[in-house]
Amino acid sequence: MAPDPVPTPVPASASAQLHQPRYFTWEEVAQRSGREKERWLVIDRKVYNISDFTRRHPGGSRVISHYAGQDATDPFVAFHINKGLVRKYMNSLLIGELAPEQPSFEPTKNKELTDEFRELRATVERLGLMKANHLFFLLYLLHILLLDVAAWLTLWIFGTSLVPFFLCAVLLSIVQAQAGWLQHDFGHLSVFGTSTWNHLLHHFVIGHLKHHAKPNCFRKDPDINMHPLFFALGKVLSVELGKQKKKHMPYNHQHKYFFLIGPPALLPLYFQWYIFYFVVQRKKWVDLAWMLSFYARVFFTYMPLLGLKGLLGLFFIVRFLESNWFVWVTQMNHIPMHIDYDQNVDWVSTQLQATCNVHQSAFNDWFSGHLNFQIEHHLFPTMPRHNYHKVAPLVQSLCAKYGIKYKSKPLLSAFADIVYSLKESGQLWLDAYLHQ
């Protein structure tokens, strides 16, 4: 779910006249999960009909629809930075509230854990950990710009022979990867206190330089959409696929072909073209203009130095290196973890069973854009990344109290676990395919 919705707010008096107080049970709410036409969700015991609003939701229809038929209080708090403003616009969607005898959330969710996490959230806000250090992000942006200039100067000063050419490619790959992590910060509204500034800088970084609400929930997490077309992911889903006798790929060899169609190919062969298709299909002309500005800048700065063939070679080498960097970092926290259908468990359990951390170090923080703190990032998606290490001990204490495993591992082990988990799930698929 995303901030600052755009529908016209309904005055409180008019809303009261239009919607007489009505009480609902969780059974009634659960029936409006989107399988039919109606979609309801609950926030702070208030029941909202989002059936028509999903198409106008600023964060996209899918992310809000994931919580249809469920309590969405914790994701609502997690993803919105100006909750008061958002609530004004929600009056037109309000249709009632939970009946007094109904619990505040479904029985599948741990009440004590949820209540204590909400207390932790209040403590985090009181300590100022949701406020960004703008100097941190300014220096981060400057280091990207300096590397961008250094890449061009390398060719201008040392010429276009093999060594300067590849050094330039490496520097540009660093620029692209680090710009990717920075646009991620703006996209999660974790830098500025208003959505407008976050979105403006997000457009600049991702267009000119350059979350998962339901992590590892099949059909609700875009990061695992590669299942089952290319990969069999997770123990449960892999066995299910085998029992259904489905074989889109030789999944028992997926830990091998991952090195061919995964890290090296995702950006240059898929994202590169799908993004253009997406913005044109959705008529996002501003996004398209920002994207074209990137290609224009690259063309006019490097074409005079390299010519067309050299420019194309540089471009695809950079995309290749960036793709490897992006895939290994983004998948190390998720693929080795539990992957299943949405079980509608509480916010904390959902994030912890699907994510893990990589040990903190200056290099790991920089290399991954602080996504080595994936657990904290998922629990507090609008928290500025420089505060993850401060909240981590509090999260660890909460997990220890409720017997939830808090996983953290070395960087290279995290990379290796991607391959091991693919090998394991591929074998589980094969066993089910042949014998079940």
XYZ file of C-alpha atoms in Angstrom:
436
model
C 0.000 0.000 0.000
C 1.288 3.453 -0.786
C 0.850 6.979 0.540
C -1.141 10.043 -0.394
C -4.189 8.616 -2.248
C -5.811 10.833 -4.813
C -9.626 10.354 -4.642
C -11.730 13.338 -3.605
C -12.399 13.165 0.157
C -15.993 12.952 1.391
C -16.847 15.362 4.247
C -17.414 13.620 7.570
C -21.070 14.735 7.762
C -21.853 13.466 4.260
C -20.019 10.239 4.979
C -22.084 9.669 8.111
C -25.300 10.166 6.141
C -24.201 7.859 3.365
C -22.890 5.093 5.598
C -24.989 4.253 8.638
C -23.053 2.328 11.305
C -22.839 -1.354 10.370
C -21.139 -4.226 12.137
C -19.367 -7.145 10.470
C -17.749 -10.404 11.481
C -14.370 -11.692 10.330
C -16.181 -14.384 8.364
C -17.979 -11.721 6.350
C -14.744 -9.812 5.758
C -12.862 -12.950 4.692
C -15.506 -13.674 2.063
C -14.606 -10.374 0.347
C -11.052 -11.345 -0.522
C -11.246 -10.551 -4.212
C -12.021 -14.033 -5.444
C -15.361 -12.589 -6.489
C -15.825 -8.903 -7.321
C -15.929 -7.406 -3.820
C -12.820 -6.591 -1.818
C -12.909 -5.476 1.815
C -10.126 -4.933 4.322
C -9.867 -3.892 7.964
C -7.742 -1.120 9.464
C -8.001 -0.403 13.205
C -11.273 -2.354 13.352
C -12.809 -0.180 10.614
C -14.063 -2.052 7.542
C -13.368 -0.502 4.126
C -14.725 -1.496 0.715
C -11.787 -1.142 -1.691
C -13.430 -2.876 -4.666
C -13.427 0.210 -6.897
C -10.537 1.996 -5.201
C -7.916 -0.632 -6.035
C -7.562 0.699 -9.597
C -6.921 4.221 -8.245
C -4.620 3.212 -5.396
C -1.395 5.243 -5.845
C 0.722 2.245 -4.892
C -0.926 0.055 -7.511
C -3.913 -2.268 -7.420
C -2.011 -5.437 -6.614
C -0.343 -4.463 -3.362
C -3.562 -3.276 -1.697
C -5.513 -6.237 -3.111
C -3.113 -8.623 -1.362
C -4.790 -7.683 1.919
C -8.380 -8.012 0.722
C -10.375 -10.041 3.235
C -7.760 -9.459 5.946
C -6.677 -7.063 8.659
C -4.330 -4.534 7.037
C -3.550 -2.366 10.062
C 0.157 -3.184 10.305
C 0.970 -2.836 6.579
C -1.075 0.380 6.496
C 1.024 1.825 9.320
C 4.234 0.459 7.801
C 3.830 1.865 4.277
C 2.268 5.312 4.855
C 4.281 8.259 6.133
C 1.363 10.698 6.390
C -1.357 8.566 7.925
C -3.556 11.504 8.957
C -3.837 12.734 5.393
C -4.521 9.248 4.066
C -7.278 8.631 6.615
C -9.140 11.742 5.377
C -9.475 10.170 1.964
C -10.532 6.832 3.405
C -13.888 8.142 4.686
C -15.525 7.478 1.322
C -14.471 3.824 1.508
C -15.688 3.203 5.072
C -18.670 0.852 5.262
C -18.675 -0.124 8.937
C -16.604 -1.742 11.627
C -16.036 -5.044 13.321
C -18.776 -6.123 15.709
C -17.875 -5.463 19.383
C -17.524 -9.170 20.154
C -15.070 -9.667 17.259
C -11.306 -9.700 17.966
C -9.212 -6.911 16.428
C -7.606 -9.334 13.979
C -7.980 -12.859 12.716
C -7.332 -15.923 14.920
C -4.474 -16.968 12.592
C -2.424 -14.059 13.975
C -0.504 -14.008 17.252
C -2.234 -11.359 19.386
C 0.521 -10.957 21.993
C 3.248 -10.728 19.327
C 1.239 -8.235 17.289
C 0.484 -6.047 20.302
C 4.121 -6.029 21.390
C 5.344 -5.232 17.890
C 2.995 -2.263 17.766
C 4.494 -1.082 21.061
C 7.940 -1.525 19.495
C 6.824 0.522 16.494
C 5.700 3.327 18.837
C 9.066 3.176 20.635
C 10.935 3.351 17.322
C 8.975 6.450 16.302
C 9.494 8.046 19.713
C 13.262 7.490 19.430
C 13.266 9.269 16.054
C 14.449 6.226 14.103
C 11.922 6.900 11.340
C 13.530 10.281 10.603
C 16.185 10.486 7.911
C 19.623 12.036 8.162
C 19.570 14.077 4.955
C 23.353 14.526 5.040
C 23.757 10.741 4.759
C 21.670 10.616 1.588
C 23.294 13.753 0.137
C 26.758 12.252 0.547
C 25.487 8.972 -0.876
C 24.162 10.759 -3.971
C 27.432 12.701 -4.328
C 29.500 9.517 -4.243
C 27.366 8.143 -7.106
C 27.782 11.329 -9.147
C 31.540 11.372 -8.558
C 31.864 7.762 -9.727
C 29.783 8.635 -12.789
C 32.150 11.473 -13.662
C 35.196 9.281 -12.926
C 33.947 6.684 -15.425
C 33.818 9.263 -18.229
C 37.152 10.835 -17.247
C 38.811 7.415 -17.381
C 38.123 7.206 -21.115
C 38.758 10.881 -21.781
C 42.164 10.879 -20.056
C 43.502 7.372 -20.671
C 41.887 6.600 -24.010
C 39.665 3.756 -25.136
C 42.072 0.824 -24.993
C 41.031 -2.381 -23.230
C 42.059 -1.538 -19.644
C 40.476 1.944 -19.453
C 37.410 0.609 -21.264
C 36.804 -2.141 -18.701
C 37.643 0.160 -15.795
C 35.011 2.560 -17.102
C 32.531 -0.332 -17.356
C 33.195 -1.354 -13.752
C 32.762 2.218 -12.497
C 29.494 2.615 -14.417
C 28.266 -0.713 -13.032
C 28.913 0.571 -9.519
C 27.037 3.755 -10.388
C 24.057 1.795 -11.685
C 23.938 -0.584 -8.711
C 24.294 2.161 -6.115
C 21.739 4.331 -7.902
C 19.449 1.311 -7.776
C 19.775 1.124 -4.001
C 19.229 4.886 -3.684
C 16.072 4.899 -5.827
C 14.866 2.064 -3.592
C 15.176 4.461 -0.617
C 13.109 7.122 -2.364
C 10.595 4.539 -3.556
C 10.026 3.468 0.048
C 9.530 7.117 1.121
C 12.341 6.798 3.650
C 14.283 9.991 2.854
C 11.844 12.925 2.998
C 8.816 13.543 5.169
C 6.505 14.079 2.191
C 5.680 11.786 -0.700
C 6.145 14.573 -3.259
C 9.869 15.026 -2.652
C 10.486 11.289 -2.377
C 8.715 10.676 -5.700
C 10.504 13.564 -7.428
C 13.979 12.329 -6.432
C 12.902 8.769 -7.163
C 12.103 9.773 -10.760
C 15.444 11.561 -11.088
C 17.595 8.738 -9.735
C 15.853 5.786 -11.389
C 15.215 7.636 -14.643
C 18.250 9.836 -15.159
C 20.911 7.950 -13.173
C 19.636 4.584 -13.157
C 9.438 -3.610 -1.335
C 7.151 -6.809 -1.234
C 4.261 -6.311 0.998
C 3.798 -10.092 1.085
C 7.352 -11.501 0.820
C 7.637 -15.064 -0.507
C 3.845 -15.413 -0.759
C 3.187 -17.057 -4.102
C 1.109 -14.851 -6.432
C 1.629 -11.888 -4.064
C 5.395 -11.302 -4.210
C 6.791 -10.219 -7.612
C 10.263 -11.360 -6.548
C 9.178 -15.001 -6.877
C 7.147 -14.646 -10.088
C 9.824 -16.804 -11.762
C 7.979 -19.787 -10.230
C 6.968 -21.996 -12.006
C 7.910 -20.767 -15.489
C 11.679 -20.864 -14.907
C 12.284 -22.195 -11.401
C 10.606 -24.378 -8.774
C 10.881 -22.371 -5.568
C 10.336 -23.456 -1.981
C 9.715 -26.912 -0.594
C 5.921 -26.714 -0.533
C 5.443 -25.256 -4.004
C 8.052 -27.535 -5.591
C 6.372 -30.686 -4.273
C 2.984 -29.360 -5.384
C 4.371 -28.732 -8.860
C 5.767 -32.255 -9.023
C 2.502 -33.844 -7.912
C 0.704 -31.888 -10.633
C 3.177 -33.356 -13.166
C 4.129 -29.908 -14.393
C 7.501 -29.477 -16.078
C 8.089 -26.098 -17.694
C 11.825 -26.561 -17.191
C 14.120 -29.386 -16.000
C 13.922 -28.055 -12.436
C 16.295 -30.702 -11.074
C 19.018 -28.829 -12.994
C 17.857 -25.324 -12.037
C 20.831 -24.758 -9.721
C 22.982 -25.035 -12.858
C 20.987 -23.037 -15.400
C 20.436 -20.333 -12.770
C 23.948 -19.138 -13.653
C 22.848 -18.690 -17.283
C 19.345 -17.200 -17.119
C 19.468 -15.686 -13.631
C 22.197 -13.213 -12.628
C 23.675 -12.461 -16.082
C 20.449 -12.187 -18.062
C 17.740 -10.657 -15.870
C 18.488 -6.979 -16.542
C 19.797 -6.964 -20.136
C 17.348 -9.543 -21.531
C 14.208 -8.960 -19.463
C 13.959 -5.831 -17.318
C 15.564 -3.679 -19.998
C 12.669 -4.236 -22.385
C 9.835 -4.997 -19.988
C 10.164 -1.579 -18.321
C 9.549 0.154 -21.661
C 6.556 -2.090 -22.325
C 5.196 -1.366 -18.840
C 5.407 2.446 -19.003
C 3.910 2.599 -22.494
C 1.096 0.189 -21.627
C 0.271 2.175 -18.455
C 0.743 5.497 -20.297
C 3.287 6.718 -17.757
C 4.693 9.376 -20.043
C 6.616 11.220 -17.333
C 8.441 8.002 -16.448
C 9.151 7.424 -20.122
C 10.615 10.914 -20.470
C 12.945 10.344 -17.505
C 14.045 6.996 -18.956
C 14.774 8.506 -22.358
C 16.801 11.249 -20.677
C 19.132 8.552 -19.313
C 19.727 7.045 -22.752
C 20.211 10.490 -24.276
C 22.810 11.394 -21.639
C 24.729 8.143 -22.177
C 24.607 8.577 -25.947
C 25.870 12.159 -26.029
C 28.604 11.647 -23.420
C 30.076 8.354 -24.667
C 29.323 8.311 -28.397
C 32.061 10.865 -29.247
C 34.615 8.782 -27.328
C 33.659 5.244 -28.363
C 31.594 5.357 -31.515
C 28.424 3.316 -31.921
C 29.943 -0.182 -31.601
C 31.996 0.779 -28.570
C 29.010 2.452 -26.946
C 26.798 -0.607 -27.425
C 29.550 -2.861 -26.095
C 29.996 -0.675 -23.027
C 26.260 -0.518 -22.436
C 25.725 -4.291 -22.472
C 28.821 -5.012 -20.360
C 27.534 -2.581 -17.740
C 24.081 -4.176 -17.850
C 25.675 -7.629 -17.501
C 27.730 -6.648 -14.449
C 24.859 -4.728 -12.883
C 22.484 -7.643 -13.435
C 24.787 -10.054 -11.601
C 25.139 -7.624 -8.711
C 21.393 -6.963 -8.520
C 20.220 -10.587 -8.679
C 22.645 -12.017 -6.135
C 21.913 -9.264 -3.617
C 18.128 -9.193 -4.017
C 17.688 -12.975 -3.972
C 20.062 -13.876 -1.110
C 17.477 -12.829 1.500
C 14.467 -14.617 0.010
C 15.009 -17.673 -2.200
C 16.585 -19.756 0.620
C 13.697 -18.891 2.955
C 10.174 -20.292 3.362
C 8.034 -19.843 0.223
C 4.357 -20.739 0.243
C 0.868 -19.439 -0.405
C -0.347 -16.615 1.828
C -1.282 -18.098 5.225
C -2.539 -14.760 6.595
C -0.329 -14.827 9.679
C 0.664 -11.722 11.619
C 2.937 -9.021 10.208
C 6.043 -10.021 12.186
C 5.782 -13.747 11.423
C 5.145 -13.034 7.733
C 8.354 -11.032 7.426
C 10.591 -13.233 9.584
C 9.715 -16.546 7.953
C 10.411 -15.129 4.494
C 13.519 -12.996 5.054
C 16.989 -13.227 6.547
C 19.871 -10.856 7.145
C 23.507 -10.775 6.090
C 26.060 -9.810 8.721
C 26.770 -6.116 9.121
C 30.045 -4.646 7.885
C 30.974 -1.428 6.113
C 31.408 -3.333 2.842
C 28.205 -5.393 3.177
C 26.196 -2.261 3.998
C 27.555 -0.445 0.944
C 27.513 -3.416 -1.436
C 23.886 -4.300 -0.688
C 22.552 -0.798 -0.077
C 21.853 -1.911 3.519
C 19.563 -4.658 2.207
C 21.688 -6.964 4.337
C 19.256 -5.716 7.026
C 16.362 -7.249 5.117
C 14.407 -8.191 8.251
C 14.386 -4.638 9.587
C 13.658 -3.274 6.125
C 10.569 -5.460 5.800
C 9.298 -4.716 9.289
C 9.843 -0.960 8.892
C 9.815 -0.292 5.109
C 9.841 3.523 5.440
C 12.704 3.571 7.972
C 15.874 5.292 6.663
C 18.431 2.588 6.047
C 21.109 4.192 8.249
C 18.948 3.351 11.280
C 18.523 -0.372 10.590
C 21.462 -1.324 12.807
C 19.942 0.673 15.668
C 16.594 -1.125 15.609
C 18.084 -4.583 14.930
C 18.792 -5.416 18.620
C 15.179 -4.535 19.522
C 13.888 -6.821 16.779
C 16.203 -9.615 17.904
C 14.894 -9.323 21.469
C 11.301 -9.509 20.251
C 12.084 -12.604 18.164
C 13.859 -14.307 21.061
C 10.898 -13.678 23.376
C 8.428 -15.345 20.995
C 10.692 -18.115 19.738
C 10.984 -16.735 16.215
C 14.236 -17.533 14.431
C 16.210 -14.405 13.488
C 18.599 -15.509 10.739
C 21.807 -13.697 9.825
C 24.696 -15.119 7.813
C 27.953 -14.129 6.052
C 27.642 -12.610 2.573
C 29.225 -15.496 0.655
C 27.157 -18.035 2.606
C 24.037 -16.107 1.627
C 25.049 -16.325 -2.042
C 25.783 -20.053 -1.754
C 22.434 -20.697 -0.065
C 20.642 -19.466 -3.187
C 22.219 -22.303 -5.190
C 21.751 -24.895 -2.424
C 18.071 -24.042 -2.035
C 17.499 -24.239 -5.799
C 19.168 -27.646 -5.850
C 17.045 -28.857 -2.917
C 13.719 -27.637 -4.293
C 14.603 -29.028 -7.728
C 15.212 -32.458 -6.227
C 11.962 -32.276 -4.251
C 10.138 -31.481 -7.490
C 11.760 -34.426 -9.268
C 10.909 -36.883 -6.478
C 7.266 -35.724 -6.458
C 7.118 -35.713 -10.264
C 8.365 -39.296 -10.527
C 6.933 -40.978 -7.450
C 3.860 -39.109 -6.164
